[in-house]
Amino acid sequence: MIRFEHVTKRYADGTTAVDDLSFEVAEGELITLVGPSGCGKTTTMKMVNRLIEPTAGRILLDGRDIAEADPVELRRGIGYVIQQVGLFPHRTVLENTATVPHLLGWTRKKARARAAELLDLVGLDPAVHGDRYPDQLSGGQRQRVGVARALAADPPVLLMDEPFGAVDPVVRERLQSEFLRLQSQVRKTVLFVTHDIEEAVRLGDRIAVYGEGRIEQFDAPAAVLGAPATPYVADFVGADRGLKRLSVTPIERGDLERPPLVHLDDRLSAAAARLAADDARWAVVLDDADRLHGWISAEAVRAGRAGDTVRDHARRMEAWLPLGASLKQAFSTMLQHDAGWIAVLDGDHSDHFLGVLTPAGLHEALRRSIEAEALGADRTEVTVDTISTA
Ligand code: ADP
Ligand code: MG
């Protein structure tokens, strides 16, 4: 679909931004271009829609040399999303989204209907957001409008230059999962620029890792992470590989520990016996329906009066996650609650308590994940529930 043949771009001041670049992107493929700032990613992108002309080499789109195409015509077939979305401030969301259909001469009615359909597709309710102006939207919502607008004329190719770079990490994660879902429906050929390897791994069918002006490795995410082609790539992806794996590795049953369990109505003497049997310093406290209530320490059990129940001395536990949540969520939940462990519940079956994840368990799970990946196993997918627009 897109083919670079020995493409070089030298700017007037002598900077070689892109040096003898050759690669090919198949139809419907999502390629992430990742690398540090200044390595030539934006230059690569802008040569595809001819905002920049190459110094040497050629670029083929669907087998045709784009140098011979009319640039305006060419750009109609290429959606373009950038970080500073560039929405028209005095036009409503619906009008902004309908920009290209208007340019193409569609009737107002047809263009608006198409715009509404696209807003819906990117998770914005046209009835709620359609008549708002860009400054009445959050940063994440503006990015969604940018994506909707780029898709409006149904172009086969989408260029996205750090589209989610300016939003906070939580919104970015949501936009990423929404974009993946969208892409699974529309199947565009996408070049997606990012400087964030985690984003590149999450989104890309394949990743092009840029060094200065050249591609150091062009491969599937697992291959880039598991078998870096050059020391440069190893350094680029390896710096925080563990952190990256955290977000794609789910908590599994085997990662959990089973501390002693007591119930709210148990006598302290019974709790003491349970703790002594396991030589444990604390126990998990469940309610009558075996749902998580909290925990109780061996100290509290010793200090309590003989007639007391667990209920009188138990502490609530708010740090919990469903099985299948990512290790990253587990880690951040531990930090957020300043907890030395978190409870893991069977989210699918009435929050049944399954066990606890400790830092040691988390570490084990992470090692398992890194090893599995190095052996070439596929990426483990974590499904992230998306909350539609706030
Ligand atoms: P990236 O998007 O990866 O950050 P760019 O493609 O924007 O990188 O830039 C690649 C290199 O080309 C950088 O060294 C940058 O300074 C240089 N560059 C970009 N645009 C121009 C320009 N118009 N004139 C001269 N040098 C440029
Ligand atoms: Mg750039």
Coordinates of C-alpha atoms and ligand atoms in Angstrom, one line a residue:
M1 CA 0.0 0.0 0.0
I2 CA 2.8 2.5 1.0
R3 CA 6.3 1.8 -0.3
F4 CA 9.4 3.9 0.4
E5 CA 12.2 3.3 -2.0
H6 CA 15.6 4.7 -1.0
V7 CA 14.1 7.9 0.2
T8 CA 16.4 10.7 1.5
K9 CA 15.5 14.1 2.7
R10 CA 18.2 16.7 3.2
Y11 CA 17.0 20.2 4.3
A12 CA 18.5 23.4 2.9
D13 CA 20.8 23.8 5.9
G14 CA 22.4 20.5 5.2
T15 CA 20.5 18.4 7.9
T16 CA 19.9 14.9 6.6
A17 CA 16.5 14.2 8.3
V18 CA 15.9 10.9 6.6
D19 CA 18.7 8.8 5.0
D20 CA 18.0 6.2 2.3
L21 CA 14.8 4.9 3.8
S22 CA 13.2 1.8 2.3
F23 CA 10.2 -0.1 3.7
E24 CA 6.8 -1.3 2.8
V25 CA 3.4 -1.1 4.6
A26 CA 0.6 -3.5 3.7
E27 CA -3.0 -2.5 3.3
G28 CA -4.8 -2.3 6.6
E29 CA -1.6 -2.4 8.6
L30 CA -0.9 -0.2 11.5
I31 CA 2.7 0.8 11.7
T32 CA 4.1 2.8 14.6
L33 CA 7.2 4.9 13.9
V34 CA 9.1 5.3 17.2
G35 CA 12.3 7.0 18.1
P36 CA 13.7 10.0 20.0
S37 CA 13.0 13.5 19.0
G38 CA 14.7 14.7 15.8
C39 CA 15.2 11.3 14.3
G40 CA 13.1 12.0 11.2
K41 CA 9.6 10.6 12.1
T42 CA 7.6 13.7 11.1
T43 CA 9.7 14.2 8.0
T44 CA 8.9 10.7 6.9
M45 CA 5.2 11.3 7.5
K46 CA 5.0 14.6 5.7
M47 CA 6.6 13.2 2.6
V48 CA 3.7 10.8 2.3
N49 CA 1.2 13.6 1.8
R50 CA 3.7 15.8 0.1
L51 CA 3.9 18.5 2.7
I52 CA 7.6 17.8 2.3
E53 CA 9.3 16.6 -1.0
P54 CA 12.1 14.0 -0.8
T55 CA 15.6 14.9 -2.0
A56 CA 16.0 11.5 -3.5
G57 CA 14.2 8.2 -3.9
R58 CA 10.5 7.7 -4.4
I59 CA 7.3 6.9 -2.5
L60 CA 4.6 4.7 -4.0
L61 CA 1.0 4.7 -2.9
D62 CA -1.0 1.8 -4.2
G63 CA 1.8 1.2 -6.8
R64 CA 1.7 4.8 -8.1
D65 CA 4.6 7.3 -7.6
I66 CA 3.1 10.1 -5.5
A67 CA 5.4 12.6 -7.1
E68 CA 3.2 12.3 -10.2
A69 CA 0.0 12.8 -8.3
D70 CA -1.8 16.1 -7.8
P71 CA -1.0 17.0 -4.2
V72 CA -4.5 18.2 -3.4
E73 CA -6.0 15.1 -4.9
L74 CA -3.4 13.0 -3.0
R75 CA -4.3 14.5 0.3
R76 CA -7.9 13.7 0.0
G77 CA -7.1 10.1 0.1
I78 CA -4.9 10.6 3.2
G79 CA -6.3 11.5 6.7
Y80 CA -3.9 13.5 8.8
V81 CA -4.0 13.8 12.6
I82 CA -1.6 15.9 14.5
Q83 CA -1.0 16.7 18.1
Q84 CA -2.3 20.3 18.0
V85 CA -5.4 19.0 16.4
G86 CA -5.9 22.2 14.5
L87 CA -9.7 22.4 14.8
F88 CA -11.3 25.6 13.6
P89 CA -12.2 27.5 16.8
H90 CA -15.3 29.2 15.3
R91 CA -16.8 26.1 13.9
T92 CA -18.8 23.6 15.8
V93 CA -17.6 20.0 16.3
L94 CA -20.0 18.8 13.7
E95 CA -18.9 21.4 11.2
N96 CA -15.2 20.7 11.9
T97 CA -15.8 17.0 11.3
A98 CA -17.6 17.7 8.1
T99 CA -14.8 19.9 6.7
V100 CA -13.5 17.5 4.1
P101 CA -16.9 16.2 2.9
H102 CA -17.8 19.9 2.4
L103 CA -14.6 20.4 0.3
L104 CA -15.5 17.4 -1.7
G105 CA -18.8 19.1 -2.6
W106 CA -21.2 16.8 -0.6
T107 CA -24.5 18.3 0.2
R108 CA -24.7 19.9 3.7
K109 CA -27.2 17.3 4.8
K110 CA -25.0 14.3 3.7
A111 CA -21.9 15.9 5.1
R112 CA -23.5 16.4 8.5
A113 CA -24.9 12.9 8.6
R114 CA -21.5 11.5 7.8
A115 CA -19.9 13.7 10.5
A116 CA -22.4 12.6 13.1
E117 CA -21.7 8.9 12.2
L118 CA -18.0 9.5 12.7
L119 CA -18.4 11.3 16.0
D120 CA -20.3 8.3 17.2
L121 CA -17.6 6.0 15.9
V122 CA -14.9 7.9 18.0
G123 CA -17.1 7.8 21.1
L124 CA -18.6 11.3 21.0
D125 CA -22.4 11.6 21.1
P126 CA -23.2 14.0 18.2
A127 CA -26.4 15.1 20.0
V128 CA -24.4 16.1 23.0
H129 CA -21.1 17.3 21.5
G130 CA -22.0 18.1 17.9
D131 CA -23.0 21.7 18.5
R132 CA -20.2 22.6 20.9
Y133 CA -17.1 24.6 20.0
P134 CA -13.6 23.1 20.3
D135 CA -12.8 25.2 23.4
Q136 CA -15.8 23.6 25.2
L137 CA -14.2 20.1 24.9
S138 CA -11.5 18.4 27.0
G139 CA -8.1 17.7 25.4
G140 CA -9.0 14.0 24.9
Q141 CA -12.3 14.9 23.2
R142 CA -10.6 17.4 20.9
Q143 CA -8.2 14.5 19.8
R144 CA -11.2 12.4 19.1
V145 CA -12.7 15.1 16.9
G146 CA -9.4 15.2 15.1
V147 CA -9.5 11.5 14.4
A148 CA -13.2 11.8 13.3
R149 CA -12.3 14.6 10.9
A150 CA -9.4 12.7 9.4
L151 CA -11.7 9.8 8.7
A152 CA -14.6 11.8 7.3
A153 CA -13.9 11.3 3.7
D154 CA -13.1 7.6 4.3
P155 CA -9.4 7.8 3.2
P156 CA -7.6 4.5 2.8
V157 CA -4.5 5.9 4.5
L158 CA -4.2 7.6 7.9
L159 CA -1.1 9.6 9.0
M160 CA -1.0 10.3 12.8
D161 CA 1.8 12.4 14.2
E162 CA 1.9 12.0 18.0
P163 CA -1.9 12.4 18.1
F164 CA -2.2 11.5 21.8
G165 CA 1.1 13.2 22.9
A166 CA -0.5 16.1 24.6
V167 CA -3.1 14.4 26.8
D168 CA -2.5 13.0 30.3
P169 CA -1.6 9.3 30.7
V170 CA -5.0 8.1 31.8
V171 CA -6.8 9.8 28.9
R172 CA -4.0 8.6 26.5
E173 CA -4.6 5.0 27.5
R174 CA -8.3 5.4 26.9
L175 CA -7.7 7.0 23.5
Q176 CA -5.3 4.2 22.6
S177 CA -7.8 1.5 23.4
E178 CA -10.6 3.3 21.6
F179 CA -8.3 3.8 18.6
L180 CA -7.5 0.1 18.5
R181 CA -11.2 -0.8 18.5
L182 CA -11.9 1.8 15.8
Q183 CA -9.0 0.5 13.7
S184 CA -10.4 -3.1 14.0
Q185 CA -13.6 -1.7 12.4
V186 CA -12.2 0.6 9.7
R187 CA -8.9 -1.2 8.9
K188 CA -7.1 1.8 7.5
T189 CA -3.4 1.7 6.5
V190 CA -1.9 3.7 9.3
L191 CA 1.4 5.4 9.9
F192 CA 1.4 6.4 13.6
V193 CA 4.3 8.4 15.0
T194 CA 5.2 8.3 18.7
H195 CA 8.2 8.8 20.8
D196 CA 6.7 6.5 23.4
I197 CA 7.8 2.8 23.0
E198 CA 5.0 1.7 25.2
E199 CA 2.4 3.3 22.9
A200 CA 4.3 1.9 19.8
V201 CA 4.1 -1.6 21.3
R202 CA 0.5 -1.4 22.2
L203 CA -0.8 -0.1 18.9
G204 CA 1.5 -1.3 16.2
D205 CA 1.1 -4.4 14.1
R206 CA 4.7 -3.7 13.4
I207 CA 7.1 -1.1 14.7
A208 CA 9.7 0.9 12.9
V209 CA 12.4 1.9 15.4
Y210 CA 14.2 5.0 14.2
G211 CA 17.8 5.9 14.9
E212 CA 19.1 9.1 13.3
G213 CA 17.3 9.3 10.0
R214 CA 17.2 5.5 9.5
I215 CA 15.2 2.6 10.6
E216 CA 17.2 0.3 13.0
Q217 CA 14.5 -2.4 13.2
F218 CA 11.2 -2.9 11.5
D219 CA 9.4 -5.8 13.2
A220 CA 6.5 -7.1 15.2
P221 CA 6.4 -5.7 18.8
A222 CA 7.3 -8.9 20.4
A223 CA 10.4 -9.2 18.2
V224 CA 11.5 -5.7 18.8
L225 CA 11.2 -6.2 22.6
G226 CA 12.4 -9.8 22.7
A227 CA 15.1 -9.7 20.0
P228 CA 16.4 -6.2 19.4
A229 CA 18.3 -6.1 16.1
T230 CA 21.0 -3.6 17.2
P231 CA 22.5 -2.4 20.5
Y232 CA 20.8 0.9 19.8
V233 CA 17.3 -0.8 19.7
A234 CA 18.2 -2.8 22.8
D235 CA 19.1 0.4 24.6
F236 CA 16.0 2.2 23.3
V237 CA 13.5 -0.5 24.2
G238 CA 15.4 -2.0 27.1
A239 CA 15.7 1.0 29.3
D240 CA 12.4 0.3 31.0
R241 CA 11.4 -3.0 29.5
G242 CA 10.1 -4.3 32.8
L243 CA 7.8 -1.3 33.1
K244 CA 6.5 -1.9 29.7
R245 CA 5.8 -5.5 30.4
L246 CA 3.9 -4.4 33.6
S247 CA 1.2 -2.9 31.5
V248 CA 0.7 -5.9 29.2
T249 CA 0.9 -8.7 31.7
P250 CA -2.3 -9.7 33.5
I251 CA -2.5 -11.0 37.1
E252 CA -3.1 -14.8 36.9
R253 CA -4.3 -17.2 39.6
G254 CA -0.9 -18.7 39.9
D255 CA 0.6 -15.4 41.0
L256 CA -1.6 -15.3 44.1
E257 CA -0.8 -16.2 47.7
R258 CA -3.4 -17.6 50.0
P259 CA -3.1 -16.1 53.4
P260 CA -5.2 -17.5 56.3
L261 CA -8.9 -16.5 56.0
V262 CA -11.2 -15.5 58.9
H263 CA -14.8 -14.3 59.0
L264 CA -16.2 -11.2 60.6
D265 CA -18.2 -13.2 63.2
D266 CA -15.3 -15.5 64.2
R267 CA -14.1 -15.2 67.8
L268 CA -10.6 -13.8 68.2
S269 CA -9.6 -17.2 69.7
A270 CA -10.5 -18.9 66.4
A271 CA -8.6 -16.2 64.5
A272 CA -5.6 -16.7 66.7
A273 CA -5.7 -20.4 66.0
R274 CA -5.9 -19.8 62.2
L275 CA -2.9 -17.4 62.4
A276 CA -0.9 -19.8 64.5
A277 CA -1.5 -22.7 62.2
D278 CA 0.0 -20.8 59.3
D279 CA 2.5 -18.9 61.4
A280 CA 1.1 -15.8 59.7
R281 CA 1.2 -12.2 60.8
W282 CA -2.2 -11.2 59.4
A283 CA -5.3 -12.8 57.9
V284 CA -7.8 -11.8 55.3
V285 CA -11.2 -11.0 56.6
L286 CA -14.3 -12.0 54.6
D287 CA -18.0 -11.4 55.2
D288 CA -20.8 -14.0 55.4
A289 CA -21.0 -14.2 51.6
D290 CA -17.2 -14.7 51.4
R291 CA -16.7 -11.2 50.0
L292 CA -13.6 -9.3 50.9
H293 CA -14.0 -7.1 54.0
G294 CA -10.4 -6.4 55.0
W295 CA -7.7 -7.8 57.1
I296 CA -6.7 -8.3 60.7
S297 CA -3.2 -8.4 62.2
A298 CA -1.8 -11.0 64.6
E299 CA -1.1 -8.1 66.9
A300 CA -4.7 -7.0 67.0
V301 CA -5.8 -10.5 67.6
R302 CA -3.4 -10.9 70.6
A303 CA -4.4 -7.5 72.0
G304 CA -8.2 -8.0 71.8
R305 CA -10.4 -9.3 74.6
A306 CA -11.4 -12.9 74.7
G307 CA -15.1 -12.3 73.9
D308 CA -14.4 -10.0 70.9
T309 CA -15.1 -11.0 67.4
V310 CA -13.0 -10.4 64.3
R311 CA -15.5 -7.6 63.4
D312 CA -14.3 -5.5 66.3
H313 CA -10.7 -5.4 65.2
A314 CA -10.7 -5.9 61.4
R315 CA -9.5 -3.1 59.1
R316 CA -11.1 -2.4 55.8
M317 CA -9.2 -3.2 52.7
E318 CA -9.7 -0.9 49.7
A319 CA -6.7 -2.1 47.6
W320 CA -8.2 -4.8 45.4
L321 CA -8.4 -5.6 41.7
P322 CA -10.2 -8.2 39.6
L323 CA -8.2 -11.2 38.2
G324 CA -6.9 -10.2 34.8
A325 CA -6.1 -6.7 35.7
S326 CA -2.6 -5.7 34.6
L327 CA 0.5 -5.8 36.9
K328 CA 0.8 -2.1 36.3
Q329 CA -2.6 -1.6 37.8
A330 CA -1.6 -3.8 40.7
F331 CA 1.5 -1.8 41.3
S332 CA -0.2 1.5 41.1
T333 CA -3.0 0.3 43.4
M334 CA -0.3 -0.8 46.0
L335 CA 1.3 2.7 45.8
Q336 CA -2.0 4.5 45.9
H337 CA -3.2 2.7 49.1
D338 CA 0.3 2.4 50.5
A339 CA -0.4 -1.3 50.8
G340 CA 2.1 -4.1 51.1
W341 CA -0.3 -6.4 49.2
I342 CA -3.6 -6.2 47.3
A343 CA -6.6 -8.5 47.2
V344 CA -7.5 -10.1 44.0
L345 CA -11.2 -10.9 43.3
D346 CA -12.9 -13.0 40.7
G347 CA -14.6 -10.1 39.0
D348 CA -16.7 -12.4 36.9
H349 CA -18.3 -14.2 39.8
S350 CA -19.7 -11.9 42.4
D351 CA -16.4 -10.5 43.6
H352 CA -15.4 -13.8 45.2
F353 CA -12.0 -13.5 47.0
L354 CA -9.3 -15.4 45.2
G355 CA -6.0 -14.5 47.0
V356 CA -3.5 -11.7 47.4
L357 CA -0.8 -10.3 45.2
T358 CA 2.4 -9.3 47.1
P359 CA 5.4 -7.5 45.7
A360 CA 7.2 -10.9 45.5
G361 CA 4.3 -12.3 43.5
L362 CA 4.3 -9.3 41.2
H363 CA 8.0 -9.7 40.7
E364 CA 7.6 -13.4 39.8
A365 CA 4.8 -12.6 37.4
L366 CA 6.9 -10.0 35.7
R367 CA 9.8 -12.4 35.3
R368 CA 7.5 -15.0 33.8
S369 CA 6.2 -12.4 31.3
I370 CA 9.7 -11.1 30.3
E371 CA 10.9 -14.7 29.8
A372 CA 7.9 -15.8 27.8
E373 CA 8.4 -12.8 25.6
A374 CA 12.1 -13.5 25.1
L375 CA 11.2 -17.0 24.0
G376 CA 9.1 -15.4 21.3
A377 CA 5.7 -16.1 22.8
D378 CA 3.0 -13.8 21.6
R379 CA 2.1 -10.6 23.4
T380 CA -0.2 -11.2 26.2
E381 CA -3.2 -9.0 25.6
V382 CA -4.8 -7.2 28.5
T383 CA -8.3 -6.0 27.7
V384 CA -8.8 -2.5 29.0
D385 CA -12.3 -1.5 29.8
T386 CA -12.9 1.8 28.1
I387 CA -15.1 4.4 29.7
S388 CA -16.7 6.4 27.0
T389 CA -16.3 10.1 27.0
A390 CA -16.4 11.9 30.3
Ligands
ADP1 P1 11.0 13.9 14.6 O1 9.6 14.1 14.1 O2 11.5 12.5 14.7 O3 11.2 14.6 15.9 P2 11.8 15.6 12.4 O4 11.4 14.8 11.2 O5 10.9 16.7 12.7 O6 12.0 14.6 13.6 O7 13.2 16.2 12.1 C1 14.4 15.4 11.7 C2 15.6 16.3 11.7 O8 15.4 17.3 10.7 C3 15.9 17.1 12.9 O9 17.2 17.2 13.1 C4 15.3 18.5 12.7 O10 15.9 19.5 13.4 C5 15.5 18.6 11.2 N1 14.5 19.4 10.5 C6 13.2 19.3 10.5 N2 12.6 20.2 9.8 C7 13.5 21.0 9.3 C8 13.6 22.1 8.4 N3 12.5 22.6 7.9 N4 14.8 22.7 8.1 C9 15.9 22.1 8.6 N5 16.0 21.1 9.4 C10 14.8 20.5 9.7
MG2 MG 8.0 15.0 15.0

